[in-house]
Coordinates of C-alpha atoms in Angstrom, one line a residue:
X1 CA 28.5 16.7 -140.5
X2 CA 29.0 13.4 -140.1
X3 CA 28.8 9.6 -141.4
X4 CA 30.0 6.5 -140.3
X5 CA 33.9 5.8 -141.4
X6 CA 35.2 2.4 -143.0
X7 CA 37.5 1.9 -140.4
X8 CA 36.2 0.4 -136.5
X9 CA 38.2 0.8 -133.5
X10 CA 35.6 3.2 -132.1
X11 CA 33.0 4.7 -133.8
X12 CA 35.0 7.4 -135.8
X13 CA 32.7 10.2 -137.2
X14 CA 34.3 11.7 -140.5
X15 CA 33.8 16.1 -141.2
X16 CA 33.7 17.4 -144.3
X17 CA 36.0 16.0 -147.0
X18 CA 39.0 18.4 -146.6
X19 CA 40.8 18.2 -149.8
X20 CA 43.3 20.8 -150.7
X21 CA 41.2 23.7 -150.8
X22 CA 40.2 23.0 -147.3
X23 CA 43.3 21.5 -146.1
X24 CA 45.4 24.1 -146.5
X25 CA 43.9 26.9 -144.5
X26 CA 39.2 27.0 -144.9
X27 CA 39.6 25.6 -141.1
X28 CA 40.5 22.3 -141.5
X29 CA 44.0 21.8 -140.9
X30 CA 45.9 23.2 -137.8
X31 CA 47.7 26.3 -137.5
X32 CA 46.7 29.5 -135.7
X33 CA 43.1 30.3 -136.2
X34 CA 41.3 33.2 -134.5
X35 CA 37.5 31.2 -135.2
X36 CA 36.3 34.4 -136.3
X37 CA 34.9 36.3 -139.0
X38 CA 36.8 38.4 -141.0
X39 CA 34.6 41.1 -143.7
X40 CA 36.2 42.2 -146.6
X41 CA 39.9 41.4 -147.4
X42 CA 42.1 41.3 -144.9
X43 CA 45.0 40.7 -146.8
X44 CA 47.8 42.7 -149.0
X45 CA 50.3 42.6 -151.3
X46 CA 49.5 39.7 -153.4
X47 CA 48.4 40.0 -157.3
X48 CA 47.3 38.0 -160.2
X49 CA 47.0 38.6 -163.9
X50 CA 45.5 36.1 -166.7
X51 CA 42.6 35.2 -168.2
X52 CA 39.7 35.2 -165.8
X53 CA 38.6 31.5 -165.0
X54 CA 41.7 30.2 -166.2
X55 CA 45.5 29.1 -164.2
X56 CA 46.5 32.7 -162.8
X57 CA 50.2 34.2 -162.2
X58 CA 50.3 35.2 -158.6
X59 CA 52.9 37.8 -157.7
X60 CA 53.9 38.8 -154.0
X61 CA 57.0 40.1 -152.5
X62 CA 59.0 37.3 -150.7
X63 CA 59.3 36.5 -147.9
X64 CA 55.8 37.3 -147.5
X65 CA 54.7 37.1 -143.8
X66 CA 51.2 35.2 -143.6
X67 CA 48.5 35.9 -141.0
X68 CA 46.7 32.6 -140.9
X69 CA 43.3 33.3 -142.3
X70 CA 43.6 36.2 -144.2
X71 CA 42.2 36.5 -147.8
X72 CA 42.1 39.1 -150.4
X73 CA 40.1 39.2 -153.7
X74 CA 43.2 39.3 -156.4
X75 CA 40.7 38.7 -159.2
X76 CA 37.1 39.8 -159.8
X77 CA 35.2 37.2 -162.1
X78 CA 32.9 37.6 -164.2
X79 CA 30.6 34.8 -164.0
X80 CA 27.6 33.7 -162.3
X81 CA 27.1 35.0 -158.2
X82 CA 28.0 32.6 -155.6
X83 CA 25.3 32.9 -153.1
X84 CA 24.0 31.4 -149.8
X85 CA 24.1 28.3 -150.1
X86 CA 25.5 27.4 -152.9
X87 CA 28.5 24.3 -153.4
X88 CA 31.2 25.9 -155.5
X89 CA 34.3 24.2 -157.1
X90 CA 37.6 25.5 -157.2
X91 CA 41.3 25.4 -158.7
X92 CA 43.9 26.1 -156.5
X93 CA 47.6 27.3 -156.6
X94 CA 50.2 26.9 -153.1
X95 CA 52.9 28.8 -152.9
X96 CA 55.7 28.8 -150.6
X97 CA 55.2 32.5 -148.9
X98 CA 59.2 32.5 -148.5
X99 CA 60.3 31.6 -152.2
X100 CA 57.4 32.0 -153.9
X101 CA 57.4 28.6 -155.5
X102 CA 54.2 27.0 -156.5
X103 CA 54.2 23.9 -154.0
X104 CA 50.9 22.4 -155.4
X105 CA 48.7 22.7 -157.9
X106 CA 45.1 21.2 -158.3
X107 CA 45.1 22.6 -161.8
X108 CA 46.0 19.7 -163.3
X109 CA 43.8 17.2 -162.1
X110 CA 40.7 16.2 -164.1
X111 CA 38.0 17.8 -162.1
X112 CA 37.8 20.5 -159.8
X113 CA 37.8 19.9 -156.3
X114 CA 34.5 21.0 -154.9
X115 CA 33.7 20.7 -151.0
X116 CA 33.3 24.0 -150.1
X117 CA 29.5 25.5 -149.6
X118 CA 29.1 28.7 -148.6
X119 CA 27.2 29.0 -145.4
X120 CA 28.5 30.8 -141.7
X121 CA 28.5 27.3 -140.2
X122 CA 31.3 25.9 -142.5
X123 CA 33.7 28.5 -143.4
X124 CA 33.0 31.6 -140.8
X125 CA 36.6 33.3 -141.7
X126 CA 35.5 33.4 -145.1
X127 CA 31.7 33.8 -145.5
X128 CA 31.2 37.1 -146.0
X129 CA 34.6 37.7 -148.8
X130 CA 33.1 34.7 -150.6
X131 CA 29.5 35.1 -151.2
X132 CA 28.5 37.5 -153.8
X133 CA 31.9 37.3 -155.8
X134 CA 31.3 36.0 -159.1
X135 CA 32.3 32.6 -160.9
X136 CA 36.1 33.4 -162.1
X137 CA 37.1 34.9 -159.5
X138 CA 40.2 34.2 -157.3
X139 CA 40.9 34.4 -154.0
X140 CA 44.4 34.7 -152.4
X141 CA 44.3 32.7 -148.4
X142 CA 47.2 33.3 -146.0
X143 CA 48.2 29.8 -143.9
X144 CA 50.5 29.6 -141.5
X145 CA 51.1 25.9 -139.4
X146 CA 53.8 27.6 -137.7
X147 CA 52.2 27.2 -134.7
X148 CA 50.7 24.1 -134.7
X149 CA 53.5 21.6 -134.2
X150 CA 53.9 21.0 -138.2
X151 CA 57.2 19.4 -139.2
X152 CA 56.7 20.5 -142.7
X153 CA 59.5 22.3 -144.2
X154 CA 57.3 24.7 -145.5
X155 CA 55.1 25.9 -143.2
X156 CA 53.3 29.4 -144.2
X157 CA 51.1 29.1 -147.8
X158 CA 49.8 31.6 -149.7
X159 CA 46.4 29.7 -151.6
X160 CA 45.0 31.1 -155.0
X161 CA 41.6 29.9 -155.2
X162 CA 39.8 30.4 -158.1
X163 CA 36.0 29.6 -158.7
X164 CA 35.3 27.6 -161.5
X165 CA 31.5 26.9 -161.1
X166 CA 28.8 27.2 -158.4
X167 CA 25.5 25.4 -158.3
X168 CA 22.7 24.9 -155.2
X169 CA 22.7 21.6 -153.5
X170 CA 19.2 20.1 -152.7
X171 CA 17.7 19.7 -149.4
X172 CA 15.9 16.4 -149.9
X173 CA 15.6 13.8 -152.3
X174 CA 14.1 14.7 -155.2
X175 CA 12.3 12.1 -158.1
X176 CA 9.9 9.9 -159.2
X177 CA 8.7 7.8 -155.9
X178 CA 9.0 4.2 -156.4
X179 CA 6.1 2.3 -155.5
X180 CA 6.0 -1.2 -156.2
X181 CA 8.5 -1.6 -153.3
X182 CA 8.9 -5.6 -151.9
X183 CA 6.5 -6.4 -149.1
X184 CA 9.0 -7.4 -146.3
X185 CA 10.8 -4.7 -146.6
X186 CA 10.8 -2.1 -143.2
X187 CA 8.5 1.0 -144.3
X188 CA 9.4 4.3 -144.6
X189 CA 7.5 7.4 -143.9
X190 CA 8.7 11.1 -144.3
X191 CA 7.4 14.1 -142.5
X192 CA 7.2 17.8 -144.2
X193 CA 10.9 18.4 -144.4
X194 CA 11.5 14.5 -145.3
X195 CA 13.3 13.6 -142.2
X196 CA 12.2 9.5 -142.5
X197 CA 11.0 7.4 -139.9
X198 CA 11.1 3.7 -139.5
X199 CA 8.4 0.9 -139.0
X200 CA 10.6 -2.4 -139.2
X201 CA 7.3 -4.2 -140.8
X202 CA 8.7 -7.4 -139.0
X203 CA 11.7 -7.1 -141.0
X204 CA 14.5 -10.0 -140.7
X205 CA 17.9 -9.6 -142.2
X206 CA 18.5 -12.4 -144.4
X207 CA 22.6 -11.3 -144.2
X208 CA 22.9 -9.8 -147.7
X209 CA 23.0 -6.0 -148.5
X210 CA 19.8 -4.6 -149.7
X211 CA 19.9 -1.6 -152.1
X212 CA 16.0 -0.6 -152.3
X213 CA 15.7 3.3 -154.1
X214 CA 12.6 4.6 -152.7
X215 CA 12.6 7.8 -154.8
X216 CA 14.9 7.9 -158.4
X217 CA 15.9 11.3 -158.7
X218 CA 17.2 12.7 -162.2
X219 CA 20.7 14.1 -161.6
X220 CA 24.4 12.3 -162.5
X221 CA 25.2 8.7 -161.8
X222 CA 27.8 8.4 -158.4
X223 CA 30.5 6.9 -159.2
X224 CA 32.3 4.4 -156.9
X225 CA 35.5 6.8 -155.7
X226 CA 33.1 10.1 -155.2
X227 CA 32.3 12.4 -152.7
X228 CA 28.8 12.6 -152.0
X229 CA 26.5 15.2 -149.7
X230 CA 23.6 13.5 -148.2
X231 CA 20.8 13.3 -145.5
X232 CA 21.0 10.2 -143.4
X233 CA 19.1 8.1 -140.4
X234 CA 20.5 4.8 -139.4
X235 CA 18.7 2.7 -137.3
X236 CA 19.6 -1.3 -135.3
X237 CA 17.6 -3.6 -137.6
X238 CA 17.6 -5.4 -134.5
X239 CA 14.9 -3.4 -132.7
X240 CA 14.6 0.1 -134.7
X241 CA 16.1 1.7 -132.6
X242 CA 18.1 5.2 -134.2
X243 CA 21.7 5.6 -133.8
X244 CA 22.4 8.4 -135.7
X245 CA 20.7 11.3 -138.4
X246 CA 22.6 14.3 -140.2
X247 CA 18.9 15.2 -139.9
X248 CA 18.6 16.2 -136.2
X249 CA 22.2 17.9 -136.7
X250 CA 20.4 20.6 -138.8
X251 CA 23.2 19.8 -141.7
X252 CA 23.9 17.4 -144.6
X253 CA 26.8 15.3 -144.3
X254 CA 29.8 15.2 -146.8
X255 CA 31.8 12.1 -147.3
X256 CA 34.2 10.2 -149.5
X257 CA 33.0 6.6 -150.4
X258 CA 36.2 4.9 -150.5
X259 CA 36.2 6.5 -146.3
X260 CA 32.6 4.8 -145.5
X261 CA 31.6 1.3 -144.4
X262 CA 31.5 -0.9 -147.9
X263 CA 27.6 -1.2 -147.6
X264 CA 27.7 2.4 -148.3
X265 CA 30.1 2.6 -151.0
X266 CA 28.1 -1.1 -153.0
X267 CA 24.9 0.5 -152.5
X268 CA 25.5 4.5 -153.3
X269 CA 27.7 4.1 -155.9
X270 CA 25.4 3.7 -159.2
X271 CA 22.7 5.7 -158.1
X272 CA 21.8 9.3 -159.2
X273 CA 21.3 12.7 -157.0
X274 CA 18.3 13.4 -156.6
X275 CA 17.7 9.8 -154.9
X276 CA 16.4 8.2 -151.9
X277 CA 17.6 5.0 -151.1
X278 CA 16.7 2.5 -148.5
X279 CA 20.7 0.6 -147.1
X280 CA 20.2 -2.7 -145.3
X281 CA 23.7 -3.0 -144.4
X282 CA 25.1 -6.6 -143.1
X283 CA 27.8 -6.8 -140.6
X284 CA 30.6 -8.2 -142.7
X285 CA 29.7 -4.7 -144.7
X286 CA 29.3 -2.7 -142.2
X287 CA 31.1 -3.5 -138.5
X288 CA 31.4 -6.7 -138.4
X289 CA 32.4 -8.1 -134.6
X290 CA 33.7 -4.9 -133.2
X291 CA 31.2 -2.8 -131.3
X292 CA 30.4 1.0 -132.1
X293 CA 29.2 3.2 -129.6
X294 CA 25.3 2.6 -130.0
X295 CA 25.9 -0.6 -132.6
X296 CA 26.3 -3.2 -130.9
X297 CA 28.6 -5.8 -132.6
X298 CA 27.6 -8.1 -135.0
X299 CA 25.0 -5.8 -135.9
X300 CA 22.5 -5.4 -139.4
X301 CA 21.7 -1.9 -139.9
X302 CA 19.7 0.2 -142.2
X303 CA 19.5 3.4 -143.5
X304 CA 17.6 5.9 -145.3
X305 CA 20.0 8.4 -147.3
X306 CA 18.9 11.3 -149.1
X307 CA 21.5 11.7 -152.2
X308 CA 21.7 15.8 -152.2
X309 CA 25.3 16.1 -154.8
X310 CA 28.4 14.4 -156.2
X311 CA 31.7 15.5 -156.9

């Protein structure tokens, strides 16, 4: 999963958004991870009482010694089943496995944070414990960065995470197709899974961002400071020539747009999920002078970007 960052240097390829949830131990942060697979729980001695769905107590006898990447299901919800697939949004509790003081809290915040989809490919250690719980239910996740150079004076976590909602991301755009598309514009044709392909029509930048939707799809508006899972080809408006697709990697990429080149966050932000929107992507918006791995400097370059969630 990945997208083309904000910042140049070298072409830097951004993962997943790892907010707290994943920071603090899904497989995104360092520590001592064994890569694997663990069934069932794999974890004891930690419990939580409250109303299901809601801030939970968590109880465990301190210090508690962590295993990084164990888990054990402290509350069973009683919502909806979080299947294959599915994006789910969580609240989260961290607490100091020595003290047991809460250390950080996403409770508070306005919105869940919601990164995590459950698939083998992007939380292994925690597929099979995750899928088929229900909406409400919480999760206890051991994390220890002893072990991986951290200078943090806490260094072993115990994470509550409790799921708050689920829902199913879309594969492709999705929408009404827009047809009275300008003339000059490059063409875009899809094949049966709507990877798109490019014909540049004789196309010649004319140095501002274009923001063309080529399907309006019905879902929320994304706003400016969002996260946003999407399908994406880039090509060199120069020649045609493709530089990089989340399609031929198999998997949608996730991404921040205040991390992305600005021509992504002007001409994403406003549109809805659910869309397909054609990015012609200048160089002061995109890389400017400094040359990219496969973009050369100075370069124009355009996208297709399938708009799949927001969060």
């Amino acid at each position: 999963m990945t997208i083309i960052a904000r910042k140049s240097g070298s072409t830097r390829l951004l993962g997943a958004m790892t907010a707290l949830a994943l920071c603090l131990g899904l497989s995104a942060c360092g520590g001592k991870s064994d890569g694997g697979s663990h069934s069932g729980d794999t974890m004891q001695g930690v419990s939580a009482s409250g109303k299901l769905g809601s801030k939970p107590d968590i109880s465990f006898k301190t210090p508690f010694k962590v295993e990084n990447q164990t888990h054990q299901v402290i509350q069973n919800g009683d919502g909806e089943v979080i299947r294959d697939g599915d994006r789910v949004c969580t609240r989260s509790l961290a607490l100091d496995a020595k003290t047991g003081k809460v250390i950080n809290s996403t409770w508070d915040q306005s919105s869940p944070e919601c990164s995590i989809v459950i698939s083998k490919k992007s939380i292994p250690a925690y597929y099979d414990t995750f899928k088929g719980l229900k909406v409400n239910s919480t999760v206890a996740v051991g994390i220890d960065e002893s072990g991986s150079g951290s200078s943090k004076a806490t260094e072993s976590y115990i994470m509550a995470l409790t799921f708050v909602s689920r829902s199913k991301n879309l594969t492709r755009a999705q929408g009404q197709k827009v047809t009275d598309l300008p003339s000059d514009l490059p063409k875009i044709s899809l094949d049966d899974k709507g990877k798109p392909s490019l014909d540049l029509n004789g196309y010649q930048p004319k140095g501002g961002l274009v923001v063309q939707p080529l399907i309006k799809g019905k879902g929320a508006k994304v706003g400016q400071h969002q996260s946003v899972s999407a399908n994406y080809t880039g090509w060199l408006a120069s020649d045609g020539k493709q530089f990089d697709s989340s399609w031929d990697r198999g998997q949608a990429s996730d991404f921040s747009l205040d991390q992305v080149v600005k021509g992504w966050q002007q001409g994403l932000a406003g549109q809805t999920v659910g869309s397909q929107v054609l990015l012609i992507v200048p160089p002061d918006l995109g890389y400017g002078s400094q040359q990219q791995q496969k973009i050369p400097a100075n370069s124009t370059l355009i996208f297709v970007v399938d708009i799949l969630a927001a969060y």
